[in-house]
Short mmCIF file of C-alpha atoms and ligand atoms in Angstrom, two decimals:
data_model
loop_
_atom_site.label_atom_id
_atom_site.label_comp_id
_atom_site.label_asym_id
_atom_site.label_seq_id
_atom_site.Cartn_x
_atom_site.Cartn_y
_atom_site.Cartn_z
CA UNK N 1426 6.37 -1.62 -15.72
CA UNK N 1427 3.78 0.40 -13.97
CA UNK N 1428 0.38 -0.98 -14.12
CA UNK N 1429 -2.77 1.39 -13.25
CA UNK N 1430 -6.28 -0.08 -12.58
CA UNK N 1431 -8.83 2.74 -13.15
CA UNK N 1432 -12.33 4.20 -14.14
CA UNK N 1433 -14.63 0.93 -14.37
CA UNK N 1434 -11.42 -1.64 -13.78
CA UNK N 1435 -10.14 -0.72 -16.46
CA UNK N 1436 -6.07 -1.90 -17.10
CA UNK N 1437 -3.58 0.95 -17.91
CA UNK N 1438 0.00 0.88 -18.43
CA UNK N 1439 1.49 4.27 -16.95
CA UNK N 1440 4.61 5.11 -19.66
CA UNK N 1441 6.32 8.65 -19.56
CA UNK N 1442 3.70 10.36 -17.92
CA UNK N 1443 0.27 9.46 -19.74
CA UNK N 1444 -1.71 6.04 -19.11
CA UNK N 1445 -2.39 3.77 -22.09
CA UNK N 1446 -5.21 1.60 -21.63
CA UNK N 1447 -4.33 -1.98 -22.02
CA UNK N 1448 -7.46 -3.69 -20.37
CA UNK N 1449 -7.58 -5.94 -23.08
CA UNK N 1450 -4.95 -7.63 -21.78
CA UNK N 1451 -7.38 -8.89 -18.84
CA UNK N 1452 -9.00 -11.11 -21.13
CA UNK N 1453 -6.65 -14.08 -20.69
CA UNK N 1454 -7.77 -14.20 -16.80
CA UNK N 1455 -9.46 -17.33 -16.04
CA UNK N 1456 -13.30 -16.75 -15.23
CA UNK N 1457 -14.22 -18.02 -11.83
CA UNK N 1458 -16.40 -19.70 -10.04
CA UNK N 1459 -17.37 -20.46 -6.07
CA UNK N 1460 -15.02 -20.78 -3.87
CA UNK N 1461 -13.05 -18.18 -5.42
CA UNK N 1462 -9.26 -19.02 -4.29
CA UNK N 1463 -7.10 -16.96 -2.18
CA UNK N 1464 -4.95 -14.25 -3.63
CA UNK N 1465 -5.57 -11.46 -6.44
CA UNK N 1466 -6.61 -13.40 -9.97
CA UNK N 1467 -4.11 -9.88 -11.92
CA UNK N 1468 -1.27 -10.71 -9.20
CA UNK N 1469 -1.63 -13.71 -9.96
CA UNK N 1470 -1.15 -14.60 -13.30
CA UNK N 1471 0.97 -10.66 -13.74
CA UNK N 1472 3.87 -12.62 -15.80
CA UNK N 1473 1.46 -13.61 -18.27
CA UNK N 1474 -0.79 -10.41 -18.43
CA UNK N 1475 2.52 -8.16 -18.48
CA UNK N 1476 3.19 -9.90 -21.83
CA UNK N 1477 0.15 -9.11 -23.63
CA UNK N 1478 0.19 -5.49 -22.20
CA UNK N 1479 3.84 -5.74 -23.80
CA UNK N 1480 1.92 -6.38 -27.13
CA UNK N 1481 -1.04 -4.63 -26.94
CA UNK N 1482 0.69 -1.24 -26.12
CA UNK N 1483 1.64 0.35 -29.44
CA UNK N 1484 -1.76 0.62 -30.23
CA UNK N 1485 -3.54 1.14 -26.84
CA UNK N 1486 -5.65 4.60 -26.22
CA UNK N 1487 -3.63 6.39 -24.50
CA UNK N 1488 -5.33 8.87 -21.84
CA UNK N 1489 -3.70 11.80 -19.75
CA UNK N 1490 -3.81 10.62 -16.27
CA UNK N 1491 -5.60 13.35 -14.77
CA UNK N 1492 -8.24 12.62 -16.51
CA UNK N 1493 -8.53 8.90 -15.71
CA UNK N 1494 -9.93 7.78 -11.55
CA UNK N 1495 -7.41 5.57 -10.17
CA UNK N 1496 -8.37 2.85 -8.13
CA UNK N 1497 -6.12 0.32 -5.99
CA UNK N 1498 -3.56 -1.47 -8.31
CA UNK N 1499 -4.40 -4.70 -6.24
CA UNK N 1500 -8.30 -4.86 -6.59
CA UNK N 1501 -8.53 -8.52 -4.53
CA UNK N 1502 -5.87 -8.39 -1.83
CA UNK N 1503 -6.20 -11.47 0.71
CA UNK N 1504 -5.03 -9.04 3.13
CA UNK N 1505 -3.25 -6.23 3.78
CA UNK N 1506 -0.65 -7.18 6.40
CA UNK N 1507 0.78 -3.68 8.36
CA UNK N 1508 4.05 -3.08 10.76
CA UNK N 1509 3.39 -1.32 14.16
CA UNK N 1510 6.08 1.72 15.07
CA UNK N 1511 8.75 0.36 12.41
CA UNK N 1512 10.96 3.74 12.40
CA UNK N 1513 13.17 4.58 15.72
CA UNK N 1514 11.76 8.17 15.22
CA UNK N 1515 8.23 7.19 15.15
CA UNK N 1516 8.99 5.40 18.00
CA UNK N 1517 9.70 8.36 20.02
CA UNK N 1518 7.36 10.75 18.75
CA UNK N 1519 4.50 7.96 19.77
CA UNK N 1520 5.85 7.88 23.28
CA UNK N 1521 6.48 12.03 23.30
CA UNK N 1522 2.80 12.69 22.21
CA UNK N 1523 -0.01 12.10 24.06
CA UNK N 1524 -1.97 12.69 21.03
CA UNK N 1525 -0.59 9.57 19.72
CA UNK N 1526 -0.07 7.07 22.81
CA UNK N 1527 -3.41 8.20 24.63
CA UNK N 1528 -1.92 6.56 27.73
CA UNK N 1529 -0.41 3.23 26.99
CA UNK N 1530 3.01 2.19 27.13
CA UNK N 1531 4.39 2.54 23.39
CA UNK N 1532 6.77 -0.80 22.63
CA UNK N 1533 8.58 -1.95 19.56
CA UNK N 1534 7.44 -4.13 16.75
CA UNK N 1535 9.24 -6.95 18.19
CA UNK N 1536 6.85 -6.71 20.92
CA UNK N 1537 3.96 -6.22 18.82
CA UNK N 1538 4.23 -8.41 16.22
CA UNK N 1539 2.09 -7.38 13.23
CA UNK N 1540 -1.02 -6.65 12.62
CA UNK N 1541 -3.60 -6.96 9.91
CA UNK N 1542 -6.22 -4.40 8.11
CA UNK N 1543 -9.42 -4.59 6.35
CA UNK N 1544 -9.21 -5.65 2.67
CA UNK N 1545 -12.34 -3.57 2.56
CA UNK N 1546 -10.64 -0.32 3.88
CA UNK N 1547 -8.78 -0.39 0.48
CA UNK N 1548 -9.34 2.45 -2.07
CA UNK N 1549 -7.27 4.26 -4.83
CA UNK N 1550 -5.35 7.51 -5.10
CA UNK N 1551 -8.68 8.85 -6.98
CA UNK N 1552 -10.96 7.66 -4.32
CA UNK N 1553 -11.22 10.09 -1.12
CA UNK N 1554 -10.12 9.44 2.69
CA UNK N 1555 -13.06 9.63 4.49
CA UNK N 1556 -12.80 11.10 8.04
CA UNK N 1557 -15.69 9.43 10.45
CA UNK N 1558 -17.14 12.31 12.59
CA UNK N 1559 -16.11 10.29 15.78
CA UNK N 1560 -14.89 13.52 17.44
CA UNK N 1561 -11.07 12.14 16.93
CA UNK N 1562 -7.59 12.69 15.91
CA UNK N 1563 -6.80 10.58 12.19
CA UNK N 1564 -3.84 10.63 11.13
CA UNK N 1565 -2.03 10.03 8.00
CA UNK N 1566 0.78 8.08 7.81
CA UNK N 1567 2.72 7.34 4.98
CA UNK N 1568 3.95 3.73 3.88
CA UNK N 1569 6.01 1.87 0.78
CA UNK N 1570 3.68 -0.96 0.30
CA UNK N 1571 4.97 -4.32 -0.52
CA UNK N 1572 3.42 -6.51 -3.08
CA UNK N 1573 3.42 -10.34 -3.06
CA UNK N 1574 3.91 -12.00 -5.60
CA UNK N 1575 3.77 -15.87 -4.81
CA UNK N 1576 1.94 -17.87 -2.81
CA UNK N 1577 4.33 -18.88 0.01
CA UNK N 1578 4.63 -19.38 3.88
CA UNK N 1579 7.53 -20.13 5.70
CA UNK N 1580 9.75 -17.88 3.48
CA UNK N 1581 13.66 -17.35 4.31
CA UNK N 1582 14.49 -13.56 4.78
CA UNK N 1583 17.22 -14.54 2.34
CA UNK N 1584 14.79 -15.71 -0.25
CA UNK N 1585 12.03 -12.84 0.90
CA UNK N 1586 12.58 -10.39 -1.78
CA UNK N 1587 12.12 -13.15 -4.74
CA UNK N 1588 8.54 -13.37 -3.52
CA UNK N 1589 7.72 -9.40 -4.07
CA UNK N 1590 6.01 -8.79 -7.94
CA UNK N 1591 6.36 -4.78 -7.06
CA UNK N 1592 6.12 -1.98 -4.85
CA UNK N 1593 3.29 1.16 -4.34
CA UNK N 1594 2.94 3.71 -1.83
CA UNK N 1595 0.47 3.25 0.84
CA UNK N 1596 -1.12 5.65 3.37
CA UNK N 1597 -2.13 3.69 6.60
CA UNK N 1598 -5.15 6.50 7.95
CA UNK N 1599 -5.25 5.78 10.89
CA UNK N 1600 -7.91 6.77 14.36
CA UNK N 1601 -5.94 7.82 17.54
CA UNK N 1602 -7.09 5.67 20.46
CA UNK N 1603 -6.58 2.91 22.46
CA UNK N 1604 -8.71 0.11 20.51
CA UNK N 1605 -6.96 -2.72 18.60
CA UNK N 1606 -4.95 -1.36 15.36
CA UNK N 1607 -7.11 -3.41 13.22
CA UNK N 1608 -10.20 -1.15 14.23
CA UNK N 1609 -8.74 1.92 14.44
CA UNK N 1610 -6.91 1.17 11.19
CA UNK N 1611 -9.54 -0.46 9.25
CA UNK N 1612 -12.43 2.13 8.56
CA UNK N 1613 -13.50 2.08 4.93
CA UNK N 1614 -11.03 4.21 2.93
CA UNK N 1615 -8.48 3.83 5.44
CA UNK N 1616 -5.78 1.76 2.91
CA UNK N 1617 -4.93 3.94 0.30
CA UNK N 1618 -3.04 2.31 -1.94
CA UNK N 1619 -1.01 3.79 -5.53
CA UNK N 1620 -1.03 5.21 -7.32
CA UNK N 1621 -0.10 2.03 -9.18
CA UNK N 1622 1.86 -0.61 -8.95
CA UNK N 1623 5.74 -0.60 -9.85
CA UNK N 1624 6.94 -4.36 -11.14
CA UNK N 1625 10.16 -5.39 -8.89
CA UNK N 1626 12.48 -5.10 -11.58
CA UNK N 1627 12.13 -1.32 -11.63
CA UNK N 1628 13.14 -0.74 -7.78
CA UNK N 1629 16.95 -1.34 -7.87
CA UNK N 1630 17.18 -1.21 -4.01
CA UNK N 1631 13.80 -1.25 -1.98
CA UNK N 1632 16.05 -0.61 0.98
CA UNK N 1633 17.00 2.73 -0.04
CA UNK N 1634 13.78 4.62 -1.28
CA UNK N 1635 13.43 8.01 -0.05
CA UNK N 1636 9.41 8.81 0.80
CA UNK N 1637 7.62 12.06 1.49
CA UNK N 1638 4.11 13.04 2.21
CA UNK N 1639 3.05 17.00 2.12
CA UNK N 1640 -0.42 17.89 3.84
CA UNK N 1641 -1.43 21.32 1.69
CA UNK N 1642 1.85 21.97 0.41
CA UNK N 1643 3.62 21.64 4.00
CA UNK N 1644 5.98 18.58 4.60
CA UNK N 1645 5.25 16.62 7.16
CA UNK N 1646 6.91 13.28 6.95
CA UNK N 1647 9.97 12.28 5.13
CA UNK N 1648 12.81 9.46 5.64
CA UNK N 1649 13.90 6.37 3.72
CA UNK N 1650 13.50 2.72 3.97
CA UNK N 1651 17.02 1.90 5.16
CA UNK N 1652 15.88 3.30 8.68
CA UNK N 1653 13.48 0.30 8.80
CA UNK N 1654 13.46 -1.12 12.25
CA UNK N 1655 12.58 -4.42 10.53
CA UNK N 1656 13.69 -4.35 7.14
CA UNK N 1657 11.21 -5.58 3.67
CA UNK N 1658 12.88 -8.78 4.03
CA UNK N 1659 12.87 -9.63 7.44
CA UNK N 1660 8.93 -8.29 7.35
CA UNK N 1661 8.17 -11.17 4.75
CA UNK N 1662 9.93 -13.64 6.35
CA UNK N 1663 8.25 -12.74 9.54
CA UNK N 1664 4.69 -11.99 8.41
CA UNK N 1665 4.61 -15.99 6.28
CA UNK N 1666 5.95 -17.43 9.78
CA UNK N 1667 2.12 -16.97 10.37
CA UNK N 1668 0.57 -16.07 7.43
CA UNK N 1669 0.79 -18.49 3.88
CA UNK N 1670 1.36 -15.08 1.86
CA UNK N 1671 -0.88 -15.24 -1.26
CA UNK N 1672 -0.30 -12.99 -4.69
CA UNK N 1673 -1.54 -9.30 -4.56
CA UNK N 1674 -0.87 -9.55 -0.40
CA UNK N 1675 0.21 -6.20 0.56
CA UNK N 1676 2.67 -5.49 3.24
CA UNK N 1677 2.84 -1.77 4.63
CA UNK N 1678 5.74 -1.55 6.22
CA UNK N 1679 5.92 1.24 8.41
CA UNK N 1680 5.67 4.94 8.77
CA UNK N 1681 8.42 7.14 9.88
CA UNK N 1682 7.84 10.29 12.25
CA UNK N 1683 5.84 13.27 11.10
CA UNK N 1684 2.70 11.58 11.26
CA UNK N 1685 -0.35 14.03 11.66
CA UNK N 1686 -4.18 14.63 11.90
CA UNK N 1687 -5.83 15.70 8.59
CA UNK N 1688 -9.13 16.77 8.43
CA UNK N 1689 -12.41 17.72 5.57
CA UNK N 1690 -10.94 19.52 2.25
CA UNK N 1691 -7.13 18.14 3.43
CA UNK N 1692 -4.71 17.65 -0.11
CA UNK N 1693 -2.39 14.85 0.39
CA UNK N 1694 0.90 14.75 -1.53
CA UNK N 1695 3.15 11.92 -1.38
CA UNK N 1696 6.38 11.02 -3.30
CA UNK N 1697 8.52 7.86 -3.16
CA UNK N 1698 11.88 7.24 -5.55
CA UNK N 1699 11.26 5.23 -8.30
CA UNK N 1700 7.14 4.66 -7.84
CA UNK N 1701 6.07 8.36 -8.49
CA UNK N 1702 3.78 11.24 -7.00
CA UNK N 1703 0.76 9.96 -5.77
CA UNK N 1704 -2.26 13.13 -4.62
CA UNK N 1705 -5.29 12.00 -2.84
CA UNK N 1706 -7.81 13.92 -1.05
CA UNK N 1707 -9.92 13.85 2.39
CA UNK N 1708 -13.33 14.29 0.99
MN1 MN F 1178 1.30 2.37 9.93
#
């Protein structure tokens, strides 16, 4: 199934290309109170809210989804866990551009290790990128976003992919520059993440999904996930060596070459098999 949070938090189910609004289904979520746990309260209890959706959708509203703002499937992400230069090709282009390296000495992810962003840097495909006026380069660079589905550390890279509840797309914005990734990565609107998110059971083979991203029509980035330096599993396995991973944790897990500044007025297109078209725009 894919599930759509939009307008006021509202809960839609995207089916053949309009968005029926099921956000009555978010009724059987418990009610809270301090210290709110870890982990996304939707994420968390998705088996249970995917079966009244189930119900409730033959006689939801059902909206066109132009017409509807959508926001970040995952509202409450405990974080949003990212991969450093995870494509060969990327690689290369980062130690080929000067625009990109700005000097230091590009290594490999094995190197780097990962690296984590601002939960607050997350918006929707209907939200806009917003470009600080620092006077520098930001880049776009497009992602498949893992979703987590369990709370879990230590996981096996055999047993990673039973830990996933679905896949998005995610674009990693991103300031050129020599500060730590999780300040040039981390500005508010700098996680875009959508345009909803796509239950595992859909994605036959996250290791072969072919991804694009067009700035104003032009193509600038394209490849598939089977040129993963580390691959979804061995990312999971890797990031809860660290990290306990908690539901609605997002993984972004890598961009390919292509990447590219965008700037005011920009109109970002990206596609990725089996999730959908996702266009978001740099206000
Ligand atoms: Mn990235």
């Amino acid at each position: 199934m894919r599930l759509a949070r939009f307008d006021d938090d509202r809960l839609g189910l995207v089916r053949n290309g309009d968005l029926l609004d099921v956000s009555e289904a978010l009724e059987i979520l418990p009610r809270h109170r301090w210290p709110l746990p870890y982990g996304d309260p939707l994420i968390t209890h998705l088996g249970a809210v995917l079966e009244r959706v189930r119900a409730i959708a033959p006689r939801a509203q059902i909206h066109k989804i132009d017409s509807v703002k959508l926001l970040s499937p995952v509202a409450n992400a405990s974080k949003i866990i990212a991969a450093p230069v995870n494509y060969l090709k990327h690689v290369a282009e980062a130690r080929a551009d000067a625009g990109i390296h700005f000097g230091a000495d590009i290594k490999t992810i094995d190197h780097y290790g990962l690296f984590l962003k601002s939960n607050t840097s997350v918006i929707g495909a209907g939200e806009p990128i917003i470009v600080p006026n620092i006077g520098r380069r930001v880049d776009h660079e497009i992602e498949v976003a893992v979703v987590i589905g369990k709370n879990c550390k230590d996981v096996s890279e055999a047993e990673a992919l039973s830990v996933v509840c679905g896949y998005a797309m995610a674009l990693d914005m991103s300031v050129r520059g020599l500060e730590d990734r999780s300040w040039r990565k981390s500005y508010d609107s700098f996680s875009v993440i959508g345009p909803w998110l796509v239950t595992a059971d859909e994605i036959a083979d996250s290791a072969a999904l072919n991804f694009e991203i067009s700035v104003n029509g032009e193509r600038r980035q394209h490849s598939n996930t089977r040129k993963l330096i580390f691959s979804i599993p061995k990312l999971i396995a890797y990031a809860s060596t660290a990290y306990r991973l908690y539901p609605g944790d997002i993984i972004m897990t890598g961009t390919p070459e292509g990447v590219g500044p965008v700037t005011s007025g920009d109109r970002l297109t990206c596609r990725v098999d089996g999730i959908g078209t996702m266009n978001v725009r740099v206000a």
